[in-house]
Short mmCIF file of C-alpha atoms in Angstrom, two decimals:
data_model
loop_
_atom_site.label_atom_id
_atom_site.label_comp_id
_atom_site.label_asym_id
_atom_site.label_seq_id
_atom_site.Cartn_x
_atom_site.Cartn_y
_atom_site.Cartn_z
CA MET A 7 24.73 127.98 -24.04
CA LYS A 8 26.94 131.01 -24.78
CA LYS A 9 23.82 133.20 -25.08
CA LEU A 10 22.56 131.95 -21.70
CA LEU A 11 25.90 132.71 -20.04
CA LEU A 12 25.91 136.19 -21.57
CA ILE A 13 22.41 136.89 -20.26
CA LEU A 14 23.39 135.69 -16.78
CA LEU A 15 26.55 137.84 -16.84
CA ILE A 16 24.58 140.92 -17.87
CA SER A 17 21.97 140.26 -15.15
CA VAL A 18 24.60 139.93 -12.44
CA THR A 19 26.41 143.06 -13.62
CA VAL A 20 23.21 145.11 -13.71
CA ALA A 21 22.17 143.85 -10.28
CA GLY A 22 25.58 144.69 -8.87
CA CYS A 23 25.47 148.20 -10.33
CA THR A 24 21.96 148.70 -9.02
CA ASN A 25 22.93 147.61 -5.51
CA GLN A 26 26.04 149.80 -5.59
CA LYS A 27 24.01 152.75 -6.82
CA SER A 28 21.43 152.17 -4.08
CA GLN A 29 24.17 152.08 -1.43
CA ASP A 30 25.80 155.21 -2.86
CA ASN A 31 22.48 157.05 -2.93
CA ARG A 32 21.71 156.10 0.62
CA ASP A 33 25.02 156.98 2.19
CA SER A 34 26.56 159.72 0.07
CA ASP A 35 26.43 163.37 1.03
CA LYS A 36 25.72 162.80 4.72
CA VAL A 37 26.97 165.52 7.04
CA LEU A 38 27.27 165.29 10.83
CA LEU A 39 27.84 168.55 12.74
CA VAL A 40 29.17 167.95 16.26
CA SER A 41 29.70 170.70 18.83
CA PHE A 42 31.35 170.77 22.22
CA ASP A 43 30.27 174.02 23.85
CA GLY A 44 33.12 176.20 25.12
CA PHE A 45 35.90 174.09 23.53
CA ARG A 46 38.69 176.62 22.98
CA TYR A 47 40.82 176.42 19.85
CA ASP A 48 43.92 175.22 21.78
CA TYR A 49 42.29 172.69 24.11
CA LEU A 50 43.59 169.69 22.11
CA SER A 51 47.13 170.66 23.20
CA LYS A 52 46.16 170.53 26.89
CA ALA A 53 45.22 166.86 27.17
CA ASN A 54 45.66 163.36 25.78
CA THR A 55 43.30 163.18 22.80
CA PRO A 56 44.10 160.14 20.62
CA ASN A 57 40.69 160.04 18.94
CA PHE A 58 40.73 163.69 17.98
CA ASP A 59 44.33 163.24 16.84
CA LYS A 60 43.34 160.49 14.38
CA LEU A 61 40.74 162.75 12.80
CA VAL A 62 43.22 165.62 12.59
CA GLU A 63 45.92 163.40 11.04
CA THR A 64 43.59 162.28 8.24
CA GLY A 65 41.48 165.42 8.00
CA VAL A 66 41.50 169.17 8.55
CA ILE A 67 42.14 171.38 11.56
CA SER A 68 42.14 175.18 11.63
CA ASP A 69 44.12 177.56 13.81
CA GLY A 70 40.77 178.58 15.25
CA LEU A 71 37.13 179.23 14.52
CA ILE A 72 36.31 182.91 14.94
CA PRO A 73 32.94 183.38 16.67
CA VAL A 74 30.48 186.14 15.91
CA PHE A 75 30.21 188.95 18.44
CA PRO A 76 29.09 188.71 21.17
CA SER A 77 31.01 185.48 21.72
CA LYS A 78 28.06 183.91 23.50
CA THR A 79 26.36 180.56 22.95
CA PHE A 80 22.98 181.35 21.38
CA PRO A 81 24.17 184.02 18.90
CA ASN A 82 26.97 181.74 17.72
CA TYR A 83 25.01 178.55 17.28
CA TYR A 84 22.33 180.38 15.35
CA ALA A 85 24.96 182.16 13.22
CA MET A 86 26.43 178.76 12.33
CA ALA A 87 22.98 177.46 11.45
CA THR A 88 22.08 180.39 9.19
CA GLY A 89 25.41 181.70 7.92
CA LEU A 90 24.26 185.16 8.99
CA TYR A 91 25.72 187.72 11.36
CA PRO A 92 23.59 188.63 14.42
CA GLU A 93 22.31 191.87 12.90
CA ASN A 94 20.97 189.84 9.94
CA ASN A 95 19.46 186.87 11.77
CA GLY A 96 18.10 188.81 14.77
CA PHE A 97 19.97 186.78 17.38
CA VAL A 98 21.99 189.52 19.05
CA GLY A 99 22.54 187.97 22.50
CA ASN A 100 21.67 185.27 25.00
CA ASN A 101 19.32 187.90 26.42
CA MET A 102 17.40 190.29 24.18
CA TYR A 103 14.59 192.82 24.17
CA ASP A 104 12.52 193.38 21.04
CA PRO A 105 10.73 196.76 21.16
CA GLU A 106 8.45 195.84 18.25
CA MET A 107 7.28 192.68 20.02
CA ASP A 108 7.61 194.33 23.45
CA ALA A 109 9.05 191.02 24.60
CA ARG A 110 12.19 189.70 26.23
CA PHE A 111 14.22 186.64 25.32
CA SER A 112 16.38 184.65 27.69
CA ILE A 113 17.86 181.20 27.17
CA GLY A 114 15.94 179.84 30.16
CA ASN A 115 12.55 181.07 28.92
CA ARG A 116 11.01 178.08 27.18
CA ASP A 117 8.18 180.09 25.60
CA ALA A 118 10.70 182.45 24.02
CA VAL A 119 13.08 179.67 22.93
CA GLU A 120 10.21 177.94 21.10
CA ASN A 121 8.79 181.14 19.58
CA PRO A 122 9.78 181.42 15.88
CA ASP A 123 9.35 185.20 15.93
CA TRP A 124 12.78 185.50 17.54
CA TYR A 125 14.55 183.69 14.70
CA GLU A 126 15.26 185.33 11.36
CA GLY A 127 17.07 183.85 8.38
CA GLU A 128 16.92 180.24 7.18
CA PRO A 129 18.61 177.57 9.32
CA ILE A 130 20.49 174.76 7.62
CA TRP A 131 17.93 172.11 8.57
CA ASN A 132 15.22 174.04 6.70
CA THR A 133 17.46 174.35 3.66
CA VAL A 134 18.02 170.59 3.78
CA GLU A 135 14.32 169.77 4.15
CA LYS A 136 13.31 172.12 1.31
CA THR A 137 15.45 170.09 -1.11
CA GLY A 138 13.70 166.86 -0.23
CA LYS A 139 16.53 165.63 1.97
CA LYS A 140 16.09 165.00 5.69
CA ALA A 141 17.57 166.62 8.79
CA GLY A 142 17.79 165.65 12.44
CA THR A 143 18.87 168.00 15.25
CA MET A 144 20.03 166.85 18.65
CA PHE A 145 19.96 170.12 20.62
CA TRP A 146 20.79 173.04 18.33
CA VAL A 147 19.75 176.63 18.89
CA GLY A 148 16.64 177.36 16.83
CA SER A 149 15.68 173.76 16.14
CA GLU A 150 13.00 173.77 18.85
CA ALA A 151 11.01 176.50 17.08
CA PRO A 152 8.95 176.11 13.88
CA ILE A 153 11.00 178.64 11.91
CA GLN A 154 9.37 179.39 8.53
CA ASN A 155 6.58 177.08 9.76
CA MET A 156 8.96 174.14 9.37
CA ARG A 157 10.76 171.65 11.55
CA PRO A 158 13.48 169.10 10.85
CA THR A 159 12.30 165.52 10.38
CA HIS A 160 13.76 164.65 13.79
CA TRP A 161 14.48 167.05 16.65
CA LYS A 162 14.70 167.04 20.43
CA VAL A 163 13.69 169.48 23.15
CA TYR A 164 16.86 170.38 25.03
CA ASP A 165 17.44 168.00 27.95
CA GLN A 166 20.80 168.47 29.63
CA SER A 167 20.33 165.25 31.59
CA LEU A 168 20.28 163.08 28.46
CA GLY A 169 23.43 160.95 28.50
CA ASP A 170 26.29 161.54 26.09
CA SER A 171 26.21 158.10 24.49
CA ALA A 172 22.42 158.22 24.26
CA ARG A 173 22.68 161.40 22.21
CA ILE A 174 25.09 159.69 19.82
CA ASP A 175 23.03 156.50 19.58
CA THR A 176 19.85 158.46 18.82
CA VAL A 177 21.43 160.49 16.03
CA LEU A 178 23.02 157.42 14.45
CA LYS A 179 19.63 155.74 14.49
CA TRP A 180 18.24 158.71 12.56
CA MET A 181 21.09 158.38 10.05
CA THR A 182 20.51 154.66 9.41
CA TYR A 183 16.73 154.18 9.26
CA ASP A 184 16.88 153.01 5.61
CA ASN A 185 13.45 154.53 4.98
CA GLN A 186 11.89 157.91 4.27
CA ASP A 187 12.87 159.15 7.76
CA GLU A 188 16.61 158.55 7.35
CA VAL A 189 18.50 161.84 7.63
CA ASP A 190 21.20 163.27 5.38
CA PHE A 191 22.21 165.97 7.86
CA ALA A 192 22.37 165.76 11.65
CA THR A 193 23.68 167.71 14.62
CA LEU A 194 25.05 166.68 18.01
CA TYR A 195 25.64 168.96 21.00
CA PHE A 196 27.48 168.49 24.33
CA HIS A 197 27.61 171.09 27.11
CA PHE A 198 30.08 169.77 29.70
CA VAL A 199 33.33 171.38 28.48
CA ASP A 200 31.76 174.83 28.78
CA SER A 201 30.34 174.03 32.22
CA GLU A 202 33.73 173.02 33.63
CA GLY A 203 35.37 176.06 32.03
CA HIS A 204 32.91 178.39 33.74
CA ARG A 205 33.24 176.72 37.13
CA HIS A 206 36.99 176.20 37.25
CA GLY A 207 38.66 178.19 34.47
CA PRO A 208 40.23 177.06 31.19
CA ASP A 209 43.53 175.93 32.73
CA SER A 210 41.99 173.76 35.45
CA PRO A 211 42.35 169.98 35.89
CA GLU A 212 38.57 169.76 35.55
CA VAL A 213 38.73 171.18 32.03
CA ILE A 214 41.48 168.73 31.10
CA ASP A 215 39.21 165.91 32.31
CA ALA A 216 36.37 167.35 30.21
CA ILE A 217 38.60 167.48 27.11
CA GLU A 218 39.51 163.82 27.58
CA ARG A 219 35.85 162.96 28.11
CA ALA A 220 35.09 164.67 24.78
CA ASP A 221 37.86 162.62 23.16
CA ASP A 222 36.35 159.40 24.49
CA LEU A 223 33.02 160.41 22.94
CA ILE A 224 34.66 161.03 19.57
CA GLY A 225 36.12 157.52 19.78
CA TYR A 226 32.70 156.09 20.62
CA LEU A 227 31.06 158.07 17.81
CA VAL A 228 33.52 156.87 15.16
CA GLN A 229 33.29 153.26 16.36
CA ARG A 230 29.48 153.32 16.24
CA MET A 231 29.52 154.91 12.79
CA ARG A 232 31.81 152.16 11.51
CA GLU A 233 29.54 149.50 12.99
CA ALA A 234 26.60 151.15 11.24
CA GLN A 235 28.61 151.26 7.98
CA ILE A 236 28.18 155.00 7.49
CA ARG A 237 31.58 156.32 8.57
CA ASP A 238 33.13 156.27 5.10
CA GLN A 239 30.15 158.07 3.59
CA THR A 240 29.80 160.82 6.21
CA ASN A 241 31.65 164.11 6.47
CA ILE A 242 32.09 165.06 10.13
CA LEU A 243 32.55 168.66 11.28
CA ILE A 244 33.53 169.16 14.93
CA VAL A 245 33.14 172.73 16.17
CA SER A 246 32.55 174.93 19.17
CA ASP A 247 30.72 178.19 19.69
CA HIS A 248 33.43 180.14 21.51
CA GLY A 249 36.51 179.89 23.70
CA MET A 250 37.06 180.73 27.36
CA THR A 251 39.28 182.95 29.50
CA GLU A 252 40.09 183.32 33.20
CA VAL A 253 38.26 185.94 35.26
CA SER A 254 38.86 187.03 38.84
CA ARG A 255 37.85 189.51 41.52
CA GLU A 256 40.98 191.51 40.75
CA ARG A 257 39.67 192.50 37.32
CA ILE A 258 36.33 194.25 37.67
CA VAL A 259 34.73 197.45 36.38
CA VAL A 260 32.31 199.01 38.88
CA LEU A 261 29.55 201.07 37.26
CA ASP A 262 28.83 203.03 40.44
CA GLU A 263 32.27 204.61 40.27
CA MET A 264 31.20 206.36 37.04
CA ILE A 265 27.39 206.56 36.80
CA ASN A 266 24.22 205.72 38.66
CA PRO A 267 23.48 202.10 37.61
CA ASP A 268 19.76 202.86 38.06
CA ASP A 269 19.98 205.00 34.91
CA LEU A 270 20.53 201.79 32.93
CA GLU A 271 18.00 199.16 31.93
CA VAL A 272 20.37 196.27 31.37
CA ILE A 273 19.29 193.85 28.64
CA ALA A 274 22.39 191.65 28.41
CA TYR A 275 25.17 191.39 30.96
CA SER A 276 28.95 191.61 30.96
CA PRO A 277 31.37 191.21 29.31
CA ALA A 278 29.27 192.54 26.40
CA LEU A 279 26.83 194.63 28.41
CA MET A 280 23.86 195.98 26.44
CA ALA A 281 21.53 198.51 28.03
CA ASN A 282 18.91 201.14 27.36
CA VAL A 283 19.21 204.44 29.21
CA LYS A 284 16.53 206.40 31.04
CA GLU A 285 14.78 208.87 28.78
CA GLY A 286 16.73 212.08 28.31
CA LYS A 287 19.92 210.73 29.92
CA LEU A 288 21.60 208.92 27.03
CA GLU A 289 24.19 211.56 26.16
CA GLU A 290 25.00 212.29 29.81
CA VAL A 291 25.51 208.64 30.66
CA TYR A 292 27.44 207.92 27.46
CA ASN A 293 29.76 210.93 27.87
CA THR A 294 30.51 210.05 31.48
CA LEU A 295 31.33 206.46 30.61
CA LYS A 296 33.42 207.59 27.65
CA GLU A 297 35.45 209.92 29.86
CA ASN A 298 36.15 207.06 32.26
CA GLU A 299 36.95 204.30 29.74
CA GLU A 300 39.41 202.03 31.47
CA ASN A 301 39.37 198.27 30.98
CA PHE A 302 36.25 198.61 28.81
CA ARG A 303 34.93 200.40 25.73
CA VAL A 304 31.54 202.09 25.40
CA TYR A 305 29.56 202.65 22.19
CA ARG A 306 26.27 204.26 21.31
CA LYS A 307 24.27 202.02 19.00
CA LYS A 308 25.14 204.12 15.95
CA ASP A 309 28.86 203.97 16.78
CA ILE A 310 29.22 200.21 17.28
CA PRO A 311 32.16 199.06 15.12
CA ASP A 312 31.07 197.64 11.77
CA ARG A 313 33.25 194.57 12.32
CA TYR A 314 30.90 193.45 15.10
CA HIS A 315 28.03 193.18 12.58
CA LEU A 316 25.69 194.02 15.42
CA LYS A 317 24.25 197.52 15.18
CA ASN A 318 21.78 197.30 12.27
CA HIS A 319 18.91 195.65 14.09
CA HIS A 320 16.09 197.03 16.21
CA ARG A 321 16.95 194.64 19.06
CA ILE A 322 20.21 196.48 19.75
CA PRO A 323 19.66 198.88 22.70
CA ASP A 324 21.12 202.35 23.33
CA LEU A 325 24.54 201.39 24.70
CA LEU A 326 27.08 198.62 24.32
CA LEU A 327 29.90 198.24 26.87
CA VAL A 328 32.64 195.76 25.95
CA ALA A 329 34.96 194.72 28.76
CA ASP A 330 38.65 194.15 28.08
CA LEU A 331 39.66 190.51 28.06
CA GLY A 332 39.31 189.04 31.55
CA TYR A 333 37.36 191.97 33.05
CA ILE A 334 33.76 191.96 34.25
CA ILE A 335 31.39 194.96 34.45
CA ASN A 336 28.66 195.23 37.07
CA SER A 337 27.27 197.35 39.90
CA ARG A 338 28.81 197.71 43.35
CA GLU A 339 25.67 196.18 44.87
CA TYR A 340 26.04 193.04 42.74
CA PHE A 341 29.74 192.62 43.50
CA ASP A 342 29.15 193.14 47.25
CA SER A 343 26.33 190.60 47.38
CA ASN A 344 28.40 188.03 45.43
CA PRO A 345 31.86 188.10 47.10
CA ASP A 346 33.15 185.12 45.06
CA TYR A 347 32.13 186.70 41.77
CA PRO A 348 33.70 186.63 39.27
CA SER A 349 35.76 183.45 39.34
CA GLY A 350 36.55 180.56 37.03
CA GLY A 351 36.16 181.40 33.37
CA THR A 352 33.82 183.13 30.97
CA HIS A 353 33.36 184.30 27.38
CA GLY A 354 31.48 187.00 25.51
CA PHE A 355 34.49 189.25 24.91
CA ASP A 356 35.61 190.81 21.63
CA ASN A 357 35.59 188.07 19.02
CA GLN A 358 39.04 189.13 17.80
CA GLU A 359 40.54 188.01 21.12
CA LYS A 360 42.35 184.74 20.49
CA GLU A 361 41.08 183.21 23.73
CA MET A 362 37.53 183.55 22.38
CA HIS A 363 38.33 181.43 19.33
CA ALA A 364 36.88 177.94 19.09
CA LEU A 365 37.71 174.49 17.75
CA PHE A 366 37.31 173.35 14.15
CA VAL A 367 38.16 169.82 12.99
CA ALA A 368 36.73 168.15 9.88
CA ASN A 369 37.14 164.66 8.48
CA GLY A 370 35.60 162.82 5.56
CA THR A 371 35.97 161.93 1.93
CA ASP A 372 35.49 165.53 0.79
CA PHE A 373 38.16 167.01 3.09
CA LYS A 374 41.90 167.08 2.55
CA ASN A 375 44.13 164.75 4.56
CA GLY A 376 46.41 166.14 7.27
CA PHE A 377 45.66 169.74 6.32
CA ARG A 378 46.03 172.70 8.67
CA MET A 379 44.46 176.00 7.67
CA LYS A 380 44.31 179.47 9.11
CA GLU A 381 41.46 180.54 11.37
CA PHE A 382 38.19 181.51 9.72
CA GLN A 383 34.81 182.95 10.66
CA SER A 384 32.09 180.58 11.82
CA ILE A 385 29.48 182.09 9.46
CA HIS A 386 31.15 180.15 6.62
CA LEU A 387 30.08 176.80 8.14
CA TYR A 388 26.61 176.99 6.59
CA GLU A 389 28.15 177.36 3.12
CA ILE A 390 30.51 174.43 3.75
CA MET A 391 27.62 172.19 4.79
CA THR A 392 25.37 173.04 1.85
CA HIS A 393 28.32 172.42 -0.47
CA LEU A 394 28.96 169.01 1.08
CA LEU A 395 25.27 168.15 0.81
CA ASP A 396 25.17 169.40 -2.79
CA ILE A 397 22.18 171.67 -2.15
CA ASP A 398 21.58 175.31 -2.98
CA PRO A 399 22.16 177.64 -0.01
CA ALA A 400 19.90 180.44 1.14
CA GLU A 401 21.32 183.96 1.07
CA THR A 402 24.03 184.25 3.71
CA ASP A 403 26.94 186.39 4.87
CA GLY A 404 29.30 183.46 4.35
CA ASN A 405 31.25 182.45 1.27
CA ILE A 406 32.44 178.98 0.30
CA ASP A 407 35.40 180.52 -1.53
CA SER A 408 36.76 181.74 1.81
CA VAL A 409 37.14 178.18 3.09
CA SER A 410 37.28 175.96 -0.02
CA VAL A 411 41.01 175.43 0.54
CA MET A 412 40.10 172.68 3.05
CA LEU A 413 38.22 170.68 0.42
CA LYS A 414 39.66 168.16 -2.02
#
């Protein structure tokens, strides 16, 4: 009888350990990367955000997330994905010209967006998949192209009309399949904070409404994760690509007052204006702009400051003009034909400008509780995520040691 009881006790103990191990294997190491486009570092202080506040109280917040330059959407999301500066991952702007491909990239050109030739480096979802784990991307720059002839297990073509809760529900389904398609790493993306910032400016009531809408979504996300029993086993990182600042008609730089705009072939527009110059006119145009530097700075490609990490790539054109914070550069013809331009808010300015800095909040079992840290560069996010997933990173410009203070 005693022997039978001992056998039964051992069987129950082994079964319990096996079930616990199975649960731990399924749910451990999950990472969810959530981004609200254009969510400035200080937006949480502008509105009532109880759901964000709970995550901050039991997790980590930084004084800001420093974007790469230019502080535009596509370069920053791809820098986060690869841990590489623009000059090392090829993504130097929302608009680009590649002289070797003799091709142009714009964010509205679907053929270009889905062409892997534009994307260099290794995005996080490829790193995840190469280890045998699974990734799912809900709208992340680069995830619509077969980079390195690979795709994440789950991905979506960008569809701005897809509802907020539907995005969350889809990603949580990917994270809870309980089969070979269940993901260990996932992304979520929402555009509306940036849209309201552009239309109305960062201090507008519309932006406050957008911040509170984002907070409601965080509440919904956490609730749904708890219902799916994955909240306690998932590290959440909430980020943004850049900040936002006010612009107005009173702060403009008119090219015609210095040079003939027809001498420029503009590749990317203000406030980080990139342009090639008509053959034989580079020095003349550069010297004239340099003599008239007021409310902007001009650089030849070879003179672009090293801290921008932008000049060592063939997609960088002859000239870079960087407007001072809040100023916009364009031609007289463009300003005259658009009398309400500029207005509202924009970004793209020097990434050292505090108003360009973005949000960073993290919460999960691997993060400290109630910890506030200094601002850090967004290129370190890739290293944080591979560390949390316990996978080997590709070569990057980031360094986990720069941000490990946030980890337990």
